[in-house]
JSON list of C-alpha atoms in Angstrom, two decimals:
[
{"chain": "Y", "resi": 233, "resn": "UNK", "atom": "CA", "xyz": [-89.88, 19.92, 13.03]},
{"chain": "Y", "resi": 234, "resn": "UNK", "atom": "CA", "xyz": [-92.41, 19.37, 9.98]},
{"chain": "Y", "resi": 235, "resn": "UNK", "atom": "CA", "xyz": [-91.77, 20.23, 6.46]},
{"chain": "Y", "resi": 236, "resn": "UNK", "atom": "CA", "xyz": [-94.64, 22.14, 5.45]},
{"chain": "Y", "resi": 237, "resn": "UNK", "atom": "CA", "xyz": [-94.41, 22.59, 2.22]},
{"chain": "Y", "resi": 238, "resn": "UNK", "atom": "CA", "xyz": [-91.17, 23.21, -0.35]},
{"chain": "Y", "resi": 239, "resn": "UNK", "atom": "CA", "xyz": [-90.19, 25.57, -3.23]},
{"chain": "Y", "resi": 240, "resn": "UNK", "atom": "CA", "xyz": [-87.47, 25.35, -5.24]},
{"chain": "Y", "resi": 241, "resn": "UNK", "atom": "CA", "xyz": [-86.19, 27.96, -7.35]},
{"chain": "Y", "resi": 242, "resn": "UNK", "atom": "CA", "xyz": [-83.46, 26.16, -9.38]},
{"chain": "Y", "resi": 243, "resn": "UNK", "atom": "CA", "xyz": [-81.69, 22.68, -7.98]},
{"chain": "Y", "resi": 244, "resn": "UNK", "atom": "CA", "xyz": [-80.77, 19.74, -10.93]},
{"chain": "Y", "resi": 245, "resn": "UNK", "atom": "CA", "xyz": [-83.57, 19.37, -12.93]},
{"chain": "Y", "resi": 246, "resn": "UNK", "atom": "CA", "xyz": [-86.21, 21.30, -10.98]},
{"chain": "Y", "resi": 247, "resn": "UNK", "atom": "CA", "xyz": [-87.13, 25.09, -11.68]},
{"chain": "Y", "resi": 248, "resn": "UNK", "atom": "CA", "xyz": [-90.04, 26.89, -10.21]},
{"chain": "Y", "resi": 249, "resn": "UNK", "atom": "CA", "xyz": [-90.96, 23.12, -8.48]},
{"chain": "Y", "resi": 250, "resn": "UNK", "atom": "CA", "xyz": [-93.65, 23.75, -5.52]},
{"chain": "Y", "resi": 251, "resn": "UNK", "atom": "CA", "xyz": [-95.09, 21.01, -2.85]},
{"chain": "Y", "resi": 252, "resn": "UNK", "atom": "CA", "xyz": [-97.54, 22.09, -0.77]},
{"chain": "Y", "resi": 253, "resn": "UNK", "atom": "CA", "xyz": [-99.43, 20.50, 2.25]},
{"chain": "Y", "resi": 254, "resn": "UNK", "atom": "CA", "xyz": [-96.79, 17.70, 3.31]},
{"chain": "Y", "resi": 255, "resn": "UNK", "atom": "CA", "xyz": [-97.97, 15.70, 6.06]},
{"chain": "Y", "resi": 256, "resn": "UNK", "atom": "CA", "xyz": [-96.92, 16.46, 9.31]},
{"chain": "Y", "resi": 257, "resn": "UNK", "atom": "CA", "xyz": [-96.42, 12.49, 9.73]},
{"chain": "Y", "resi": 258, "resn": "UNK", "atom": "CA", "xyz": [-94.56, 11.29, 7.21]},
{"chain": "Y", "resi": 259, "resn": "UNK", "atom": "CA", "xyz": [-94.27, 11.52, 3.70]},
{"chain": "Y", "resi": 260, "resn": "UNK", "atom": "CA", "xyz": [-92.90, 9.31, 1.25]},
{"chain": "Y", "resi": 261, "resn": "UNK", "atom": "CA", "xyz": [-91.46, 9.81, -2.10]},
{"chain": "Y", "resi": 262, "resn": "UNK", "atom": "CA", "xyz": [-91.52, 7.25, -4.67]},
{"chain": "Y", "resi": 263, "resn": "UNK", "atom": "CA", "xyz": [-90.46, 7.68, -8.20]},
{"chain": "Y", "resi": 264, "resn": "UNK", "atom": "CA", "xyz": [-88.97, 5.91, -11.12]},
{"chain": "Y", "resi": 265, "resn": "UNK", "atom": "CA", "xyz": [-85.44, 5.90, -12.11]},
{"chain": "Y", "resi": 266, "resn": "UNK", "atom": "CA", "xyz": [-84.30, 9.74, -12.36]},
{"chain": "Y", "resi": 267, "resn": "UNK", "atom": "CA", "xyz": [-87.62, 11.00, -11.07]},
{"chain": "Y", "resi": 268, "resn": "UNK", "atom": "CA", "xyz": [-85.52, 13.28, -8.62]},
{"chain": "Y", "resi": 269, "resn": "UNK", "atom": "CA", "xyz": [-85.86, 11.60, -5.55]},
{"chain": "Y", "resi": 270, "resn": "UNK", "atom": "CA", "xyz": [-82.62, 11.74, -4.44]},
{"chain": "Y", "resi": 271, "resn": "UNK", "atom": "CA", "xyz": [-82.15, 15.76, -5.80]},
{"chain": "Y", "resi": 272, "resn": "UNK", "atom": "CA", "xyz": [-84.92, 16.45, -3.82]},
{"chain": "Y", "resi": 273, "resn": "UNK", "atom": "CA", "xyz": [-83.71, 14.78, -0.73]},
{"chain": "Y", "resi": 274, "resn": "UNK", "atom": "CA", "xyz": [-80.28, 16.74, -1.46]},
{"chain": "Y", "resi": 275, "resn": "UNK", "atom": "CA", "xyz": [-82.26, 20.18, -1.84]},
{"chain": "Y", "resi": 276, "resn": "UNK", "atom": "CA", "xyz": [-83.72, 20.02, 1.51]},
{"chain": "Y", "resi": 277, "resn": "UNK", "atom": "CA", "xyz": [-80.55, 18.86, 3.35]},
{"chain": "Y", "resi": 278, "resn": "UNK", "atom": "CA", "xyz": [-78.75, 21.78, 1.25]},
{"chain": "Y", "resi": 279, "resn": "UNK", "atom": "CA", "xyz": [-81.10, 24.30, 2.21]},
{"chain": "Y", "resi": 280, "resn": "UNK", "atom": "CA", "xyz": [-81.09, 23.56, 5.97]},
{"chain": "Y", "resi": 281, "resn": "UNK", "atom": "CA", "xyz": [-77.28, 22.39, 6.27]},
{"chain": "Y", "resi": 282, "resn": "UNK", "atom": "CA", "xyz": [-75.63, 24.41, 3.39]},
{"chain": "Y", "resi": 283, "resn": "UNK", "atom": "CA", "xyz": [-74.02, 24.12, -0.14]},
{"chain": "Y", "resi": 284, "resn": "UNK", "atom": "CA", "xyz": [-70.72, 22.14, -0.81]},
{"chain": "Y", "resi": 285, "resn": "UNK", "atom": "CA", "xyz": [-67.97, 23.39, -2.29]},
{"chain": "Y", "resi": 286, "resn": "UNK", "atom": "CA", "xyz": [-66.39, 23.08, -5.60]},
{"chain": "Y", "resi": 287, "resn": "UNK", "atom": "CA", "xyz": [-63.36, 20.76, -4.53]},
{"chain": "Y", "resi": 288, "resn": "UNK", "atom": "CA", "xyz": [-65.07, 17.82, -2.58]},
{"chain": "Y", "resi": 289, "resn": "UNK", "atom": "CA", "xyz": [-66.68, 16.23, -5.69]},
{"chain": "Y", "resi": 290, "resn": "UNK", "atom": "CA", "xyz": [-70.09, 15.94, -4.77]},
{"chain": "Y", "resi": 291, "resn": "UNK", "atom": "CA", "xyz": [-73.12, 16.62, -6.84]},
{"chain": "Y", "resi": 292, "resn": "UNK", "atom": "CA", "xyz": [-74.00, 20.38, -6.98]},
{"chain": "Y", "resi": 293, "resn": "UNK", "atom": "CA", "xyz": [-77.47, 20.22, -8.74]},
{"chain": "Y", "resi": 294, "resn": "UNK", "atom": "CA", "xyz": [-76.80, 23.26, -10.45]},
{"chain": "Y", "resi": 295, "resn": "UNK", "atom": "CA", "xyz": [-80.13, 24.25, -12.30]},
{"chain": "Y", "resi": 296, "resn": "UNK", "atom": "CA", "xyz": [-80.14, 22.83, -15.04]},
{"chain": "Y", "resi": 297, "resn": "UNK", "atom": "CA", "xyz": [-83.73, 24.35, -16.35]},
{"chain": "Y", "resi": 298, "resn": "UNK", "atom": "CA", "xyz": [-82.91, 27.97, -14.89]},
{"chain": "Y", "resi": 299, "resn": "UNK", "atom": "CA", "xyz": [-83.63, 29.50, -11.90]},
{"chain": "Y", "resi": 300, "resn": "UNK", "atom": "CA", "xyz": [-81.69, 30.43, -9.09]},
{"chain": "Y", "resi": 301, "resn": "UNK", "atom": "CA", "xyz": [-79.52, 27.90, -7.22]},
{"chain": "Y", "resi": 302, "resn": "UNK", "atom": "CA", "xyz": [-81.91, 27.13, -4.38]},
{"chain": "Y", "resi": 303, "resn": "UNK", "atom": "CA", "xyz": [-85.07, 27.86, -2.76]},
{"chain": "Y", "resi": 304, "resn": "UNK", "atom": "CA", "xyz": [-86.84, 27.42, 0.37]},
{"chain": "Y", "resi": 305, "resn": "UNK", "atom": "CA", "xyz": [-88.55, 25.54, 3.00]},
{"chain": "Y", "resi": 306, "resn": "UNK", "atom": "CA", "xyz": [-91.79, 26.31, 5.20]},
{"chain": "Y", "resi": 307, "resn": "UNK", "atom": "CA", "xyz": [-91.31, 24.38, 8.50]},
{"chain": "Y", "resi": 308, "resn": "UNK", "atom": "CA", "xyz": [-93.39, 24.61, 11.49]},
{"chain": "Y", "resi": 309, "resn": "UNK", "atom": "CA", "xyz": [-91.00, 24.04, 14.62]},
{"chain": "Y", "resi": 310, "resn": "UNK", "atom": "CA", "xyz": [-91.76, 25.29, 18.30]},
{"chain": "Y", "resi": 311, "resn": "UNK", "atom": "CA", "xyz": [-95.45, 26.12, 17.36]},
{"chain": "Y", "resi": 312, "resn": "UNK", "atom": "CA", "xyz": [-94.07, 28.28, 15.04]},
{"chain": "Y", "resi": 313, "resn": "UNK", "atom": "CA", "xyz": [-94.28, 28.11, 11.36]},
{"chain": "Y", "resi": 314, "resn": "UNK", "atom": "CA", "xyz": [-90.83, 29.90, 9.47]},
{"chain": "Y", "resi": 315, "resn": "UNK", "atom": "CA", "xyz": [-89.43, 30.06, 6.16]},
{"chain": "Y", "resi": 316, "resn": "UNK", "atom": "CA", "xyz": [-85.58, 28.88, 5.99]},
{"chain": "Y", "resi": 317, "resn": "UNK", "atom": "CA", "xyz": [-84.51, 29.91, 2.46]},
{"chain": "Y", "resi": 318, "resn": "UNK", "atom": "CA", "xyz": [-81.25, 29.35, 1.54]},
{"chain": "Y", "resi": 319, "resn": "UNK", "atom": "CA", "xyz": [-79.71, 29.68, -2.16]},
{"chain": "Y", "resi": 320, "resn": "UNK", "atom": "CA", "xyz": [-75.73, 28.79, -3.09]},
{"chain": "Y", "resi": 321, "resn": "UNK", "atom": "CA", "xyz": [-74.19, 31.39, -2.59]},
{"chain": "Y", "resi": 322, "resn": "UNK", "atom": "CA", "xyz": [-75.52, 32.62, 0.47]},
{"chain": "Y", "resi": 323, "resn": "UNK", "atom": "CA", "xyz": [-76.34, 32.16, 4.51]},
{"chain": "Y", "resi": 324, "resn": "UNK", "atom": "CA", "xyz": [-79.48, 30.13, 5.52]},
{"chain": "Y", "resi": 325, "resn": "UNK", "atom": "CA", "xyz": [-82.69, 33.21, 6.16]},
{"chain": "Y", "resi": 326, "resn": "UNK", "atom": "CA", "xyz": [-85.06, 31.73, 8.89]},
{"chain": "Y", "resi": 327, "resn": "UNK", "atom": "CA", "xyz": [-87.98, 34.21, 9.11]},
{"chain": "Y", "resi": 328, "resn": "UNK", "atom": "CA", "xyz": [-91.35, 33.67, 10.96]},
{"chain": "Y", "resi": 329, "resn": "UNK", "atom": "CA", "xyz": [-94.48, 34.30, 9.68]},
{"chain": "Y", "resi": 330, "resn": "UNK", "atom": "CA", "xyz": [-94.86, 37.36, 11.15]},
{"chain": "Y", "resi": 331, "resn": "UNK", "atom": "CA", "xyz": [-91.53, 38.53, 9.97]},
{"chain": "Y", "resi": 332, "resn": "UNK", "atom": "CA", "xyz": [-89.02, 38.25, 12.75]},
{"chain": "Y", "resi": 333, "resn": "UNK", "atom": "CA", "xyz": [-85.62, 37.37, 11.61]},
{"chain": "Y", "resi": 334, "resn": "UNK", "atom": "CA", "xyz": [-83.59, 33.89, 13.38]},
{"chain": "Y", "resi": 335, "resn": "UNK", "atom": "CA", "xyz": [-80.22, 34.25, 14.38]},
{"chain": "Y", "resi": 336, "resn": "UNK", "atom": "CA", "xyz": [-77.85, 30.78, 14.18]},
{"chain": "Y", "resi": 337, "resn": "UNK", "atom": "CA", "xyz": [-78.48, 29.92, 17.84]},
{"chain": "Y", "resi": 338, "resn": "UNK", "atom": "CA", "xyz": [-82.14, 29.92, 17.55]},
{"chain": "Y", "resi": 339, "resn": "UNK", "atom": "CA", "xyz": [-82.08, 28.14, 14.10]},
{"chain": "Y", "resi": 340, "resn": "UNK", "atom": "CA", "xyz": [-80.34, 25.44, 15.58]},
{"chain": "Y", "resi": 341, "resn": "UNK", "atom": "CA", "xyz": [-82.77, 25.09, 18.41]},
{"chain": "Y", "resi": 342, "resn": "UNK", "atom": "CA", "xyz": [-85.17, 24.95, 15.76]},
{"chain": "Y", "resi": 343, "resn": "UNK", "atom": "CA", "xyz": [-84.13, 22.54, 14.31]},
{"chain": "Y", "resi": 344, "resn": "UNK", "atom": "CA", "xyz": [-83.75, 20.30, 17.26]},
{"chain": "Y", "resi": 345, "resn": "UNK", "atom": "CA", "xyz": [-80.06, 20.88, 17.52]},
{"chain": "Y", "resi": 346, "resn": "UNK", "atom": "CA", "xyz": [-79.16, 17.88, 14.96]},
{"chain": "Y", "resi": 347, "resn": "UNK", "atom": "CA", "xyz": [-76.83, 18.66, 11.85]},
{"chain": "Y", "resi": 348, "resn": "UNK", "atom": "CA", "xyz": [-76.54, 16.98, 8.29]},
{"chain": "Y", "resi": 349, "resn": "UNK", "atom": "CA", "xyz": [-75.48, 13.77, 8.99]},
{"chain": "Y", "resi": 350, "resn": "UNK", "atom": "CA", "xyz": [-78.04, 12.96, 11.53]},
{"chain": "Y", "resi": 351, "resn": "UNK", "atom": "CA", "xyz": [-80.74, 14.56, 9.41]},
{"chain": "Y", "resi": 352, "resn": "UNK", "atom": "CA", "xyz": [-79.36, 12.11, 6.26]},
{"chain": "Y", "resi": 353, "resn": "UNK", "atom": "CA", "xyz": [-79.46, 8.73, 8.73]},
{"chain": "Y", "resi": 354, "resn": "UNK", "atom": "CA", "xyz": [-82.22, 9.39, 10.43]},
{"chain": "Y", "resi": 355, "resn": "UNK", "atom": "CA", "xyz": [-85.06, 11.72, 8.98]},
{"chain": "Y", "resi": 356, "resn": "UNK", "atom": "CA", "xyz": [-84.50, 11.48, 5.48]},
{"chain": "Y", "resi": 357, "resn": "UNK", "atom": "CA", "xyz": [-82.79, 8.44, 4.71]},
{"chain": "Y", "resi": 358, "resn": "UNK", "atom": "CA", "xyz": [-82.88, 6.45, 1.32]},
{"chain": "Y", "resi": 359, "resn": "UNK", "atom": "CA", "xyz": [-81.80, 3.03, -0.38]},
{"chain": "Y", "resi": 360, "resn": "UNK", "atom": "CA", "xyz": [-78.37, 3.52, 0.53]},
{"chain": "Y", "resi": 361, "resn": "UNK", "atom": "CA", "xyz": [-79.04, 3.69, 4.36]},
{"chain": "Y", "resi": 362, "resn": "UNK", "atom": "CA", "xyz": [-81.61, 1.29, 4.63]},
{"chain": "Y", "resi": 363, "resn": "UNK", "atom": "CA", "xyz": [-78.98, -1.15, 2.75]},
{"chain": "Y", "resi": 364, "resn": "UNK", "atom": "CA", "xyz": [-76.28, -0.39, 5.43]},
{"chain": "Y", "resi": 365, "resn": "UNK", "atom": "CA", "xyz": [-76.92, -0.35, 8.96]},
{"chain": "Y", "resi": 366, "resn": "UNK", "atom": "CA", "xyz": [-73.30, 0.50, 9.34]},
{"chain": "Y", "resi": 367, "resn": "UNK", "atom": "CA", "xyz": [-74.15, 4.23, 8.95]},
{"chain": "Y", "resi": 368, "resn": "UNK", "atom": "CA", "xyz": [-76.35, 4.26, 11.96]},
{"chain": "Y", "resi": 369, "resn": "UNK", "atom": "CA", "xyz": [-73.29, 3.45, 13.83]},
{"chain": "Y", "resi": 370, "resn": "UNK", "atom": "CA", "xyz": [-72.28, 7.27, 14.67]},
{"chain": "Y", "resi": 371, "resn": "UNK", "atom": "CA", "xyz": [-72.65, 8.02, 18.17]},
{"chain": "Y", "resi": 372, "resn": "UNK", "atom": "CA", "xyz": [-74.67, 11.01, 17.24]},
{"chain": "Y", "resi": 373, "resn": "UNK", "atom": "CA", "xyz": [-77.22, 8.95, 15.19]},
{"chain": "Y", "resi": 374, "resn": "UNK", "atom": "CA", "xyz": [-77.57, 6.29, 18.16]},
{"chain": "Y", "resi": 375, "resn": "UNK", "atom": "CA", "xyz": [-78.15, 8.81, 20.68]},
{"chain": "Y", "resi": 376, "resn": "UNK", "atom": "CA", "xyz": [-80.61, 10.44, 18.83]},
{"chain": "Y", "resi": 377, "resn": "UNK", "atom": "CA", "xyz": [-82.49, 6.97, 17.99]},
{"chain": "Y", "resi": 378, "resn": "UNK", "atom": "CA", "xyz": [-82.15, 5.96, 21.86]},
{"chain": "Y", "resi": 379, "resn": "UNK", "atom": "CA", "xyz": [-83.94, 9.53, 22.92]},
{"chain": "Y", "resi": 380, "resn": "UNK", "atom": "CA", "xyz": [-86.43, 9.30, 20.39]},
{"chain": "Y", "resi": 381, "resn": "UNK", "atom": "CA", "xyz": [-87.30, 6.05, 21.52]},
{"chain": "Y", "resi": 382, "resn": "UNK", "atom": "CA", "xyz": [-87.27, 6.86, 25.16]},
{"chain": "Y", "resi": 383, "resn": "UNK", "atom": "CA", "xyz": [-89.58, 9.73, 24.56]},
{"chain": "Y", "resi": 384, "resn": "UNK", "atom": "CA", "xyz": [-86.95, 12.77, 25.56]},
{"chain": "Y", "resi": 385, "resn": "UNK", "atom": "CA", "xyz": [-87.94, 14.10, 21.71]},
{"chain": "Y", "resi": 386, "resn": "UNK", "atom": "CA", "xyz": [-84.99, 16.19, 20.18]},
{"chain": "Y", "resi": 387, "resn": "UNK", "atom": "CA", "xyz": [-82.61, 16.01, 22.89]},
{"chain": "Y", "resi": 388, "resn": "UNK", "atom": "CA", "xyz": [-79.87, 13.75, 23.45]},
{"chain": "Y", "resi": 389, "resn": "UNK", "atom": "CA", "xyz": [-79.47, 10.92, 26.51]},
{"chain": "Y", "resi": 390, "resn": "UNK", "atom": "CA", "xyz": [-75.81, 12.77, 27.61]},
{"chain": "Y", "resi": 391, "resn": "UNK", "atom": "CA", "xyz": [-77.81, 16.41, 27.67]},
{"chain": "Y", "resi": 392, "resn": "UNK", "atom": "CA", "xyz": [-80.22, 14.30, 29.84]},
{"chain": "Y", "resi": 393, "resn": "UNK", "atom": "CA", "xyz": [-77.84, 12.82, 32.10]},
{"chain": "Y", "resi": 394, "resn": "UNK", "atom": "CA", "xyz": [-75.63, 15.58, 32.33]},
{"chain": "Y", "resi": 395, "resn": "UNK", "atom": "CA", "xyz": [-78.45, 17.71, 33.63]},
{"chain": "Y", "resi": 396, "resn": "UNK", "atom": "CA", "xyz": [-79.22, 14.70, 36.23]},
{"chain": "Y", "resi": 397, "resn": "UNK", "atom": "CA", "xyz": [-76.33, 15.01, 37.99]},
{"chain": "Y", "resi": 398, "resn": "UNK", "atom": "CA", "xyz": [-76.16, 18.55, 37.95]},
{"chain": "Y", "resi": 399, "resn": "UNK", "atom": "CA", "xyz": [-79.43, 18.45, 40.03]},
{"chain": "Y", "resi": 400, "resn": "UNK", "atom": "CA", "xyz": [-78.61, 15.44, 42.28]}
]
C-alpha cells in the first residue's frame, strides 16, 4: 500500500490541506511544536480505520478552520490506484480510478488485511512508539514485523503455516 497523495477537507487545524506526490518509499514528516504532525498522522488512520466516538475521550480534530470533517486518501494497492474517502459521519468510499466501487472484504485485502493498531505501531508510528518498545509487544504487531522481515509481504506467519499443513 502507498499513500499517494492526501486531501483533507476539514480535520483540527487543516481546511482545504492537499499533499501531492508522496513517495512510494517513505516519507517523513518533521515539524515544530503544533505543526500538525500528529493531526495528520490521526487523519490518515481516521480515514482508513474510522472516527471515534464522543464518549472515549480522544481527540476528534473537529475543523477548526471549516470544512467538512474529513477527506480523503489516493493509495495505490494491488497495481491499482483508489480513492478511500471517508468523512465523520459516514462509511469509508474506496473507488478505483476507473470508478468501480470496493466492498469491506476487498478494502481489507487492500489494505493488506492489518487494522488500526498495527497501522499506528508499525507504518506510521511517532515519538511515543519509538520511546516504548512495549507497544510492539502485540502479537499482531510481531507477526507482522516477523513476515515483513521474512519476505511473505502483508501476510501473517500463522496464515503461512496454516496453509503448510493444509498442503502437507
Amino acid at each position: 500500500m502507498i499513500i499517494k497523495s492526501i486531501y483533507i477537507d476539514g480535520f483540527g487545524k487543516f481546511r482545504d490541506y492537499k499533499i501531492d506526490n508522496l513517495s512510494p518509499k517513505i516519507n517523513v514528516i518533521v515539524g515544530l511544536n503544533e505543526a500538525g504532525k500528529t493531526t495528520m498522522q490521526n487523519f490518515i488512520k481516521r480515514v482508513l480505520f474510522g472516527y471515534p466516538n464522543n464518549r472515549n475521550r480522544k481527540n476528534l480534530y473537529k475543523p477548526l478552520n471549516g470544512g467538512l470533517h474529513g477527506g480523503r486518501l489516493e493509495i495505490i494497492s494491488d497495481k491499482r490506484t483508489c480513492h478511500y474517502e471517508r468523512y465523520s459521519e459516514g462509511p469509508l468510499n474506496v473507488t478505483s480510478n476507473d470508478g468501480v466501487k470496493y466492498g469491506e472484504i476487498e478494502i481489507a485485502r487492500l489494505l493488506g488485511n492489518i487494522d488500526a493498531e498495527v497501522f499506528k505501531n508499525v507504518y506510521a508510528f511517532g515519538l511515543h512508539e519509538l520511546q516504548d518498545f512495549s507497544t510492539l509487544s502485540s502479537e499482531k504487531i510481531q507477526d507482522r514485523l516477523y513476515s515483513a522481515g521474512t519476505g511473505i509481504g502483508s501476510g501473517y506467519v500463522v496464515d503461512l503455516l496454516t496453509d503448510i499443513d493444509k498442503n502437507k
